[in-house]
Amino acid sequence: MSDAHPEPKPFPLPPDFPVAWPNPEDLHKPWMYDRMHAPEPITPMTGWLAANPWSEGTARGFKNAGQPITLMCDRFNTYYFNAAVPTVPPEGMEEAGKHAEATLKALLPVFHERWENEWLPRVKAHHDFWSAFDLEAASDEELLAHMDDAFERYADLWDIHFHVGVGFLSGVSMFVDMYLDLFEGTSELDAYGLIKADHNISLEVGYQLWDLAQKYKDKSSVANPIRTKSTNAALSSFVGTEEGREFLAELRGLMDTYGHRSDGVIEISDPSWTEDPTPALTAIRENMAAGARDPRANHTEQIKERDAATAAARAKLVNHPDEVKGAFEMFLNAGREGSRIQEDHNFWIDQGGLHHLRHIFLAFGDRLAAKGVIAHRGDVFYLVPDTVRSGLLNGGDFKQQITDEKAEMEKWSSVVCPPFIGTDYGPPPDNPVGRAIGRFFGGPPNISEVTDLVTGTPVSAGVARGTARVIMNLQEGTRLKQGEILVAPTTAPPWTPLFGIAAAVVTDVGGALSHCGIVAREYGIPCVGGTAIATVKIPDGATIEVDGTAGEVRILS
């Protein structure tokens, strides 16, 4: 057996993480614990959605993008895993690879146009359909039919997600490959500096929160509750003053437009900002603080630096053949559009789709709770659709089952989840899509044995020193103050306002093409990703120095 095709072998399992395989075939798949998207145990409903409409849509997306793989997702011991699986036999992989390369070559120059003119309108049509449906007025039979239809629509979102995803991830990654080939002695971070997006929805949310903060920071009836009260207490106090009511109306308008987002992108039980605007109020509070940075002015500076670096690169290519210069421009544009769409697709698909499905299931939760089938509406997420259907039509009592599910999640939350289970087939193929996925998730961590040093992937250049604030989920983001350093397991687009507060970011997981890398570069702050242990090794409140260029974090005190 050659080095390129090592003999498959089972991943070793820790003694405290035995896996019962409901489907014996799953043992032969290379399952990866996807800590980037779900660092904590997930609910049964989330697991069902991932294994069914999510995986079905993903398979269609990769097929439509001409790629001979799919990504399967499932829930093992309450944790979220995915497995990249080939869809053609080994003897057909060479021919499939040629087809994939040709398809990708045709997709790269046009994926951004297809997103705007074809895929995004399709996504918005699903959102409009869901928004127009009256969940409260629907009969039980109509609501069940709506749920089944929603699964088809959700699968279509993930078809689009992975069709365009092949384009935006590969576009960025292939620009980096070309840049390194053309300019000797440069780094990947140099290449990323040329493809910062002009704009994206994550930046726009930051701008709107900044504007709201500046408008009300000197109005005590609004600013004082934001600075000193909990979210519920602040919201209640706004009702009592004219300025407070005006602010509340503007906040609700902002949440109606941009609030269909939650802590992560997988867990359906997480409330969105429309239900709990704490993340938005945190950003507003810190944008009111002295020394807060204007995100528009900051991004304008980042774009000036990007354009200067681009001009310098073009000057070095002046004597290269036109074919090379043309390819450089095509990949440059693909990289910039990829950086934009990577954020925008998440808002519309990952976050927006989950928001609507959540509210469909909350409607079921209300009815099941009224029947006494479950204790609280949110308990619906500890069931799966067949159980929901049975409870609605036939009644019953699922309270003990839900209690048991919660206990199971609590039990496994104290067990360290291994990075891989199933069967090891060796490293992924060295092709454009494989390299892009590698840059997204990041490589294996290089854990330092030095006591005061944490090492990871350099994903955004620069050096910053400050107080470490270990934030395990977005609700804890209220503890982050201006100029502190955000240390987190992972970040997702709803975390973006925190990047306007932090002096630097450090994460346990994520490569240069992950959310933390892209947004840190947009904000011009240092970032080290893929450390594996930052949230464990770095004490909350410690003084640390983050070197995003070297991929190092030093614990100073």
Coordinates of C-alpha atoms in Angstrom, one line a residue:
M1 CA 0.0 0.0 0.0
S2 CA 1.5 3.4 -1.0
D3 CA 1.8 6.4 1.3
A4 CA -1.0 8.1 -0.8
H5 CA -3.5 5.5 0.2
P6 CA -2.7 4.2 3.7
E7 CA -4.5 1.2 5.0
P8 CA -7.8 2.2 6.7
K9 CA -7.7 1.7 10.4
P10 CA -10.1 2.5 13.3
F11 CA -9.5 5.7 15.2
P12 CA -8.6 4.9 18.8
L13 CA -11.4 5.7 21.2
P14 CA -10.8 6.9 24.8
P15 CA -12.2 4.5 27.4
D16 CA -14.7 7.1 28.6
F17 CA -16.1 7.7 25.1
P18 CA -17.5 4.3 23.8
V19 CA -19.6 4.7 20.7
A20 CA -22.6 2.5 19.9
W21 CA -23.2 2.6 16.2
P22 CA -26.9 2.5 15.4
N23 CA -26.0 2.0 11.7
P24 CA -23.0 -0.4 11.6
E25 CA -21.9 1.2 8.3
D26 CA -21.1 4.4 10.2
L27 CA -18.2 2.7 11.9
H28 CA -16.4 2.8 8.5
K29 CA -16.7 6.6 8.0
P30 CA -14.1 9.2 9.1
W31 CA -16.2 11.2 11.6
M32 CA -14.7 14.5 12.8
Y33 CA -15.9 16.2 16.0
D34 CA -17.0 19.6 14.5
R35 CA -16.1 21.8 17.4
M36 CA -16.0 24.9 15.2
H37 CA -19.8 24.7 14.6
A38 CA -21.0 23.0 17.8
P39 CA -18.5 23.0 20.7
E40 CA -21.1 21.7 23.2
P41 CA -23.5 18.8 23.1
I42 CA -26.4 19.3 20.7
T43 CA -30.1 18.5 21.3
P44 CA -31.8 15.5 19.6
M45 CA -33.7 17.8 17.3
T46 CA -30.5 19.5 16.1
G47 CA -29.0 16.1 15.6
W48 CA -32.0 14.9 13.5
L49 CA -31.9 18.0 11.3
A50 CA -28.2 17.6 10.7
A51 CA -28.5 13.9 9.8
N52 CA -31.5 14.3 7.5
P53 CA -32.4 17.5 5.6
W54 CA -29.0 19.1 6.3
S55 CA -27.1 16.0 5.0
E56 CA -29.5 15.5 2.1
G57 CA -29.1 19.1 0.9
T58 CA -25.4 19.0 1.4
A59 CA -25.1 15.9 -0.8
R60 CA -27.1 17.7 -3.6
G61 CA -24.9 20.8 -3.3
F62 CA -21.6 18.9 -3.7
K63 CA -23.1 16.9 -6.6
N64 CA -24.4 20.1 -8.3
A65 CA -20.9 21.7 -7.8
G66 CA -19.4 18.6 -9.6
Q67 CA -17.5 17.4 -6.5
P68 CA -17.2 13.6 -5.9
I69 CA -17.7 13.9 -2.2
T70 CA -20.4 14.6 0.3
L71 CA -20.4 15.7 3.9
M72 CA -22.5 13.6 6.3
C73 CA -23.5 14.8 9.8
D74 CA -24.7 13.0 12.8
R75 CA -24.9 13.0 16.6
F76 CA -22.8 10.6 18.7
N77 CA -22.8 10.7 22.5
T78 CA -24.7 14.0 22.0
Y79 CA -21.8 15.6 20.2
Y80 CA -21.9 16.9 16.6
F81 CA -19.8 15.1 14.0
N82 CA -19.3 15.2 10.3
A83 CA -17.7 12.9 7.8
A84 CA -16.4 13.7 4.3
V85 CA -17.3 10.7 2.2
P86 CA -16.5 10.0 -1.5
T87 CA -19.5 9.4 -3.7
V88 CA -17.6 7.4 -6.4
P89 CA -15.7 4.2 -6.1
P90 CA -11.9 4.3 -5.9
E91 CA -11.5 3.2 -9.5
G92 CA -13.6 6.2 -10.7
M93 CA -11.9 8.8 -8.6
E94 CA -9.4 9.9 -11.2
E95 CA -12.0 10.6 -13.8
A96 CA -14.3 12.2 -11.2
G97 CA -11.3 14.4 -10.1
K98 CA -10.9 15.7 -13.7
H99 CA -14.6 16.5 -13.9
A100 CA -14.5 18.3 -10.5
E101 CA -11.5 20.4 -11.6
A102 CA -13.3 21.4 -14.8
T103 CA -16.5 22.2 -13.0
L104 CA -14.6 24.3 -10.4
K105 CA -12.8 26.2 -13.1
A106 CA -16.1 27.2 -14.7
L107 CA -17.7 28.1 -11.3
L108 CA -15.0 30.4 -10.0
P109 CA -15.5 33.4 -12.3
V110 CA -19.3 33.3 -11.9
F111 CA -20.2 32.0 -8.4
H112 CA -20.7 35.5 -7.0
E113 CA -23.0 36.4 -9.9
R114 CA -25.0 33.2 -9.5
W115 CA -25.3 33.9 -5.7
E116 CA -26.8 37.4 -6.4
N117 CA -29.0 36.5 -9.3
E118 CA -29.9 32.9 -8.8
W119 CA -29.2 31.4 -5.4
L120 CA -29.9 34.4 -3.1
P121 CA -33.4 35.0 -4.6
R122 CA -34.2 31.3 -4.1
V123 CA -33.1 31.6 -0.5
K124 CA -35.1 34.8 0.1
A125 CA -38.2 33.1 -1.4
H126 CA -38.0 30.4 1.3
H127 CA -37.7 33.1 4.0
D128 CA -40.7 35.0 2.5
F129 CA -42.8 31.8 2.5
W130 CA -41.9 31.0 6.1
S131 CA -42.5 34.6 7.3
A132 CA -45.9 34.6 5.6
F133 CA -47.2 31.4 7.2
D134 CA -49.4 32.0 10.2
L135 CA -48.1 29.4 12.7
E136 CA -50.6 30.3 15.4
A137 CA -53.7 30.1 13.1
A138 CA -52.7 26.9 11.4
S139 CA -54.6 23.7 12.3
D140 CA -52.6 20.8 13.7
E141 CA -52.7 19.1 10.3
E142 CA -51.6 22.3 8.5
L143 CA -48.8 22.8 10.9
L144 CA -47.6 19.2 10.4
A145 CA -47.7 19.7 6.6
H146 CA -45.8 22.9 7.0
M147 CA -43.1 21.1 9.0
D148 CA -42.6 18.5 6.3
D149 CA -42.5 21.2 3.6
A150 CA -40.0 23.1 5.8
F151 CA -37.6 20.1 5.7
E152 CA -37.6 20.2 1.9
R153 CA -36.9 23.9 1.9
Y154 CA -34.2 23.5 4.5
A155 CA -32.5 20.9 2.4
D156 CA -32.7 23.3 -0.6
L157 CA -30.9 25.9 1.5
W158 CA -28.0 23.5 2.2
D159 CA -27.9 22.5 -1.5
I160 CA -27.3 26.1 -2.3
H161 CA -24.9 26.5 0.7
F162 CA -22.5 23.8 -0.5
H163 CA -22.8 24.7 -4.2
V164 CA -21.8 28.3 -3.6
G165 CA -19.5 27.2 -0.8
V166 CA -17.3 25.2 -3.1
G167 CA -16.9 28.5 -5.0
F168 CA -16.3 30.9 -2.2
L169 CA -13.9 28.7 -0.2
S170 CA -12.0 27.5 -3.2
G171 CA -11.8 31.0 -4.7
V172 CA -10.1 32.4 -1.6
S173 CA -7.8 29.4 -1.2
M174 CA -6.8 29.2 -4.9
F175 CA -5.9 32.9 -4.8
V176 CA -3.6 32.2 -1.9
D177 CA -2.0 29.3 -3.8
M178 CA -1.4 31.5 -6.8
Y179 CA 0.0 34.4 -4.7
L180 CA 2.5 32.2 -3.0
D181 CA 3.6 30.8 -6.4
L182 CA 4.0 34.2 -7.9
F183 CA 5.7 36.1 -5.1
E184 CA 8.6 34.4 -3.5
G185 CA 9.2 34.9 0.2
T186 CA 5.6 35.9 1.0
S187 CA 3.2 34.4 3.4
E188 CA -0.4 33.3 3.4
L189 CA -1.2 36.3 5.6
D190 CA 0.3 38.6 2.9
A191 CA -2.1 37.0 0.4
Y192 CA -5.1 37.4 2.7
G193 CA -4.4 41.1 3.0
L194 CA -5.4 41.6 -0.7
I195 CA -8.8 39.9 -0.5
K196 CA -10.5 41.7 2.4
A197 CA -14.1 42.3 1.3
D198 CA -15.4 45.8 0.5
H199 CA -18.5 45.0 2.5
N200 CA -20.6 42.2 4.0
I201 CA -23.6 41.8 6.2
S202 CA -21.5 41.1 9.3
L203 CA -19.8 44.5 8.9
E204 CA -23.2 46.2 8.2
V205 CA -24.6 44.9 11.5
G206 CA -21.6 46.4 13.3
Y207 CA -22.2 49.7 11.5
Q208 CA -25.8 49.8 12.5
L209 CA -25.1 49.0 16.2
W210 CA -22.4 51.7 16.2
D211 CA -24.9 54.3 14.8
L212 CA -27.4 53.4 17.4
A213 CA -24.8 53.7 20.2
Q214 CA -23.7 57.1 19.0
K215 CA -27.2 58.4 18.7
Y216 CA -28.1 57.5 22.3
K217 CA -24.8 57.5 24.3
D218 CA -25.5 60.9 25.7
K219 CA -29.1 60.3 26.5
S220 CA -29.1 59.0 30.1
S221 CA -32.6 57.4 30.0
V222 CA -31.2 55.0 27.4
A223 CA -27.4 54.8 28.1
N224 CA -27.6 54.3 31.8
P225 CA -29.8 51.2 31.7
I226 CA -27.7 49.7 28.9
R227 CA -24.5 50.3 31.0
T228 CA -25.9 49.1 34.3
K229 CA -28.9 46.8 34.0
S230 CA -29.5 43.3 32.7
T231 CA -31.2 42.9 29.3
N232 CA -34.7 42.4 30.6
A233 CA -34.4 45.2 33.2
A234 CA -33.1 47.6 30.5
L235 CA -35.8 46.7 28.1
S236 CA -38.4 47.3 30.7
S237 CA -37.0 50.6 31.7
F238 CA -37.0 51.9 28.1
V239 CA -40.8 51.7 28.1
G240 CA -41.0 54.5 30.8
T241 CA -39.5 57.3 28.8
E242 CA -40.0 58.8 25.4
E243 CA -36.4 58.5 24.4
G244 CA -36.4 54.9 25.7
R245 CA -39.4 54.1 23.6
E246 CA -37.8 55.6 20.5
F247 CA -34.6 53.6 21.1
L248 CA -36.7 50.4 21.7
A249 CA -38.5 50.9 18.3
E250 CA -35.2 51.4 16.5
L251 CA -33.7 48.3 18.2
R252 CA -36.7 46.2 17.3
G253 CA -36.4 47.4 13.7
L254 CA -32.7 46.5 13.6
M255 CA -33.5 43.1 15.1
D256 CA -36.3 42.5 12.6
T257 CA -33.7 43.0 9.8
Y258 CA -30.6 41.5 11.3
G259 CA -31.6 39.6 14.4
H260 CA -32.4 36.2 12.8
R261 CA -29.1 34.9 14.3
S262 CA -28.1 33.1 17.5
D263 CA -25.0 31.9 19.3
G264 CA -23.9 29.4 16.7
V265 CA -25.1 28.0 13.4
I266 CA -26.2 24.5 14.3
E267 CA -28.1 24.4 17.6
I268 CA -31.8 25.0 17.1
S269 CA -32.6 25.5 20.8
D270 CA -30.5 28.7 20.9
P271 CA -32.7 31.8 21.0
S272 CA -32.1 34.4 18.2
W273 CA -31.4 38.0 18.8
T274 CA -35.1 38.8 18.1
E275 CA -35.9 36.8 21.3
D276 CA -32.9 37.9 23.3
P277 CA -31.0 41.0 22.1
T278 CA -28.3 40.7 24.7
P279 CA -25.5 40.5 22.1
A280 CA -26.7 43.6 20.4
L281 CA -27.0 45.5 23.7
T282 CA -23.5 44.4 24.6
A283 CA -22.1 45.8 21.4
I284 CA -24.1 49.1 21.9
R285 CA -22.8 49.4 25.4
E286 CA -19.2 49.0 24.4
N287 CA -19.6 51.3 21.4
M288 CA -20.7 54.0 23.9
A289 CA -17.5 53.6 25.8
A290 CA -14.6 56.1 25.6
G291 CA -12.1 55.0 23.1
A292 CA -14.5 52.9 21.1
R293 CA -13.4 52.5 17.5
D294 CA -15.7 53.6 14.6
P295 CA -16.1 50.4 12.5
R296 CA -16.6 52.3 9.3
A297 CA -13.5 54.4 9.7
N298 CA -11.6 51.3 10.7
H299 CA -12.7 49.3 7.7
T300 CA -11.9 52.2 5.4
E301 CA -8.3 52.1 6.7
Q302 CA -8.2 48.3 6.1
I303 CA -9.4 48.8 2.5
K304 CA -6.8 51.5 1.9
E305 CA -4.1 49.1 3.1
R306 CA -5.6 46.3 0.9
D307 CA -5.6 48.5 -2.2
A308 CA -2.0 49.6 -1.6
A309 CA -0.9 46.0 -1.3
T310 CA -2.8 45.1 -4.4
A311 CA -1.2 47.9 -6.4
A312 CA 2.3 46.7 -5.2
A313 CA 1.5 43.2 -6.3
R314 CA 0.2 44.3 -9.7
A315 CA 3.4 46.4 -10.2
K316 CA 5.5 43.2 -9.7
L317 CA 3.4 41.5 -12.4
V318 CA 3.9 44.1 -15.0
N319 CA 6.3 42.0 -17.1
H320 CA 4.4 38.8 -16.7
P321 CA 2.4 37.4 -19.6
D322 CA -1.1 38.6 -20.0
E323 CA -2.4 35.1 -19.2
V324 CA -0.8 35.3 -15.8
K325 CA -2.1 38.8 -15.1
G326 CA -5.6 37.8 -16.2
A327 CA -5.5 34.7 -13.9
F328 CA -4.3 36.9 -11.1
E329 CA -7.2 39.3 -11.5
M330 CA -9.8 36.5 -11.8
F331 CA -8.6 34.8 -8.6
L332 CA -8.3 38.2 -6.9
N333 CA -11.9 39.0 -7.6
A334 CA -12.9 35.4 -6.7
G335 CA -11.1 35.8 -3.4
R336 CA -12.7 39.1 -2.5
E337 CA -16.2 37.9 -3.5
G338 CA -15.5 34.7 -1.5
S339 CA -14.7 36.7 1.6
R340 CA -17.9 38.6 1.2
I341 CA -20.2 35.7 0.5
Q342 CA -18.7 33.5 3.2
E343 CA -20.2 36.0 5.7
D344 CA -23.4 36.7 3.8
H345 CA -24.4 33.2 3.0
N346 CA -24.2 32.4 6.7
F347 CA -26.7 35.1 7.5
W348 CA -29.2 34.0 4.9
I349 CA -28.7 30.2 5.1
D350 CA -27.1 28.9 8.3
Q351 CA -28.7 31.5 10.6
G352 CA -31.8 32.6 8.7
G353 CA -32.9 29.0 7.9
L354 CA -32.4 27.9 11.5
H355 CA -34.3 30.9 12.8
H356 CA -37.4 30.0 10.8
L357 CA -37.2 26.3 11.7
R358 CA -36.8 27.1 15.4
H359 CA -40.1 29.1 15.3
I360 CA -41.9 26.3 13.6
F361 CA -40.9 23.9 16.3
L362 CA -41.7 26.5 19.0
A363 CA -45.2 26.5 17.6
F364 CA -45.3 22.8 18.2
G365 CA -43.9 23.3 21.6
D366 CA -46.7 25.6 22.6
R367 CA -49.3 23.0 21.5
L368 CA -47.6 20.1 23.1
A369 CA -47.1 22.0 26.4
A370 CA -50.8 23.0 26.3
K371 CA -51.7 19.3 26.0
G372 CA -49.4 18.4 28.9
V373 CA -47.2 16.2 26.6
I374 CA -44.2 18.3 27.5
A375 CA -43.6 20.7 30.4
H376 CA -42.3 23.8 28.5
R377 CA -42.3 24.9 24.9
G378 CA -38.5 24.7 24.6
D379 CA -38.6 21.1 25.6
V380 CA -39.7 20.3 22.0
F381 CA -36.0 20.4 21.0
Y382 CA -35.3 17.3 23.0
L383 CA -37.7 15.4 20.8
V384 CA -37.5 14.5 17.1
P385 CA -40.1 15.1 14.4
D386 CA -41.8 11.7 14.6
T387 CA -42.2 12.1 18.3
V388 CA -43.6 15.7 17.8
R389 CA -46.1 14.3 15.3
S390 CA -47.1 11.5 17.6
G391 CA -47.5 13.8 20.6
L392 CA -49.6 16.3 18.6
L393 CA -51.9 13.7 17.1
N394 CA -52.1 11.1 19.9
G395 CA -51.1 12.9 23.1
G396 CA -48.9 11.1 25.6
D397 CA -46.4 12.2 28.2
F398 CA -42.8 12.7 27.0
K399 CA -41.6 14.6 30.2
Q400 CA -39.5 11.7 31.5
Q401 CA -38.0 11.1 28.1
I402 CA -37.0 14.8 27.9
T403 CA -35.6 14.7 31.4
D404 CA -33.5 11.7 30.4
E405 CA -32.2 13.5 27.2
K406 CA -31.2 16.5 29.3
A407 CA -29.4 14.2 31.7
E408 CA -27.6 12.5 28.9
M409 CA -26.4 15.8 27.5
E410 CA -25.2 16.9 30.9
K411 CA -23.4 13.6 31.4
W412 CA -21.5 13.8 28.1
S413 CA -20.7 17.5 28.6
S414 CA -18.2 16.5 31.2
V415 CA -16.4 14.1 29.0
V416 CA -13.7 15.3 26.6
C417 CA -14.9 14.5 23.1
P418 CA -12.2 12.9 20.9
P419 CA -11.4 14.8 17.6
F420 CA -12.1 11.7 15.4
I421 CA -14.2 8.5 15.6
G422 CA -14.9 5.8 13.1
T423 CA -12.2 4.9 10.5
D424 CA -9.1 6.8 9.5
Y425 CA -8.4 6.9 5.8
G426 CA -5.4 9.2 6.0
P427 CA -5.1 12.8 5.0
P428 CA -7.5 14.4 2.6
P429 CA -6.6 14.7 -1.1
D430 CA -4.3 17.5 -2.1
N431 CA -6.6 19.3 -4.5
P432 CA -8.2 22.8 -4.5
V433 CA -11.3 21.8 -2.5
G434 CA -9.3 19.7 0.0
R435 CA -6.8 22.6 0.6
A436 CA -9.7 25.1 1.0
I437 CA -11.4 22.8 3.6
G438 CA -8.1 22.5 5.4
R439 CA -7.7 26.2 5.5
F440 CA -11.2 26.5 6.9
F441 CA -11.0 24.0 9.7
G442 CA -7.2 24.5 10.2
G443 CA -4.5 21.8 10.5
P444 CA -3.8 19.7 13.6
P445 CA -2.8 21.8 16.6
N446 CA 0.9 22.2 17.5
I447 CA 0.6 22.3 21.2
S448 CA 3.5 23.9 23.0
E449 CA 5.0 22.4 26.2
V450 CA 6.1 25.8 27.3
T451 CA 4.1 26.8 30.4
D452 CA 3.3 30.4 29.4
L453 CA 3.0 29.8 25.6
V454 CA -0.1 28.8 23.5
T455 CA 0.5 28.2 19.8
G456 CA -1.9 28.0 16.9
T457 CA -2.5 29.0 13.3
P458 CA -1.6 32.6 12.4
V459 CA -4.9 33.9 10.8
S460 CA -4.7 37.7 11.2
A461 CA -1.4 39.7 11.5
G462 CA -0.3 42.0 14.2
V463 CA 0.5 42.1 17.9
A464 CA -1.7 43.1 20.8
R465 CA -1.4 43.0 24.5
G466 CA -4.3 43.1 27.0
T467 CA -6.5 41.3 29.4
A468 CA -7.8 37.9 28.4
R469 CA -11.5 37.4 28.6
V470 CA -12.5 33.8 28.2
I471 CA -15.9 33.7 26.6
M472 CA -17.4 30.2 26.1
N473 CA -20.7 31.3 24.4
L474 CA -22.2 34.5 23.0
Q475 CA -24.3 35.1 26.1
E476 CA -21.1 35.5 28.1
G477 CA -20.0 38.2 25.7
T478 CA -21.5 40.8 28.1
R479 CA -18.2 40.4 30.1
L480 CA -16.0 41.6 27.2
K481 CA -14.9 45.2 27.6
Q482 CA -13.2 47.6 25.2
G483 CA -9.6 46.6 24.5
E484 CA -9.7 43.2 26.1
I485 CA -8.7 40.1 24.2
L486 CA -11.4 37.6 23.3
V487 CA -10.5 34.0 24.0
A488 CA -13.2 31.6 22.8
P489 CA -13.7 28.0 21.6
T490 CA -14.8 29.3 18.2
T491 CA -16.7 32.2 16.7
A492 CA -19.5 32.6 14.2
P493 CA -21.0 35.6 12.4
P494 CA -23.3 36.6 15.3
W495 CA -20.1 37.1 17.3
T496 CA -18.9 39.7 14.9
P497 CA -19.8 42.8 17.0
L498 CA -17.4 41.5 19.7
F499 CA -14.5 42.0 17.1
G500 CA -15.2 45.7 17.3
I501 CA -14.6 45.6 21.0
A502 CA -11.7 43.2 21.3
A503 CA -8.0 44.1 20.8
A504 CA -7.3 40.6 19.5
V505 CA -8.9 37.2 19.2
V506 CA -7.7 33.7 20.2
T507 CA -9.8 30.5 19.4
D508 CA -9.5 26.8 20.1
V509 CA -10.5 25.9 16.6
G510 CA -10.6 27.5 13.2
G511 CA -8.2 28.1 10.3
A512 CA -7.5 31.2 8.2
L513 CA -10.7 30.8 6.2
S514 CA -12.9 30.4 9.3
H515 CA -15.1 33.1 10.6
C516 CA -12.5 34.3 13.2
G517 CA -9.8 34.7 10.6
I518 CA -11.9 36.5 8.0
V519 CA -13.5 39.0 10.4
A520 CA -10.3 39.6 12.4
R521 CA -8.6 40.6 9.1
E522 CA -11.7 42.8 8.2
Y523 CA -11.3 44.6 11.6
G524 CA -7.5 44.7 11.4
I525 CA -6.9 43.0 14.7
P526 CA -4.5 40.1 15.5
C527 CA -6.0 36.6 15.6
V528 CA -4.6 33.2 16.4
G529 CA -6.8 30.2 15.6
G530 CA -6.7 26.5 16.1
T531 CA -4.9 26.5 19.4
A532 CA -7.0 23.5 20.7
I533 CA -6.4 24.6 24.4
A534 CA -6.6 28.4 24.7
T535 CA -9.8 28.4 26.7
V536 CA -8.3 25.9 29.1
K537 CA -4.7 27.1 29.4
I538 CA -5.3 30.9 29.4
P539 CA -6.8 32.1 32.7
D540 CA -9.7 34.5 32.5
G541 CA -8.3 38.0 33.4
A542 CA -4.7 37.1 32.7
T543 CA -2.5 39.6 30.8
I544 CA -1.5 38.1 27.5
E545 CA 0.2 39.1 24.3
V546 CA -1.2 37.8 21.0
D547 CA 1.1 37.6 18.0
G548 CA -1.2 36.9 15.0
T549 CA 1.7 36.9 12.6
A550 CA 3.6 34.1 14.4
G551 CA 0.5 32.3 15.7
E552 CA 1.7 32.6 19.3
V553 CA 0.0 33.8 22.5
R554 CA 2.2 34.5 25.6
I555 CA 0.7 34.5 29.1
L556 CA 2.4 37.4 30.8
S557 CA 0.7 37.4 34.2

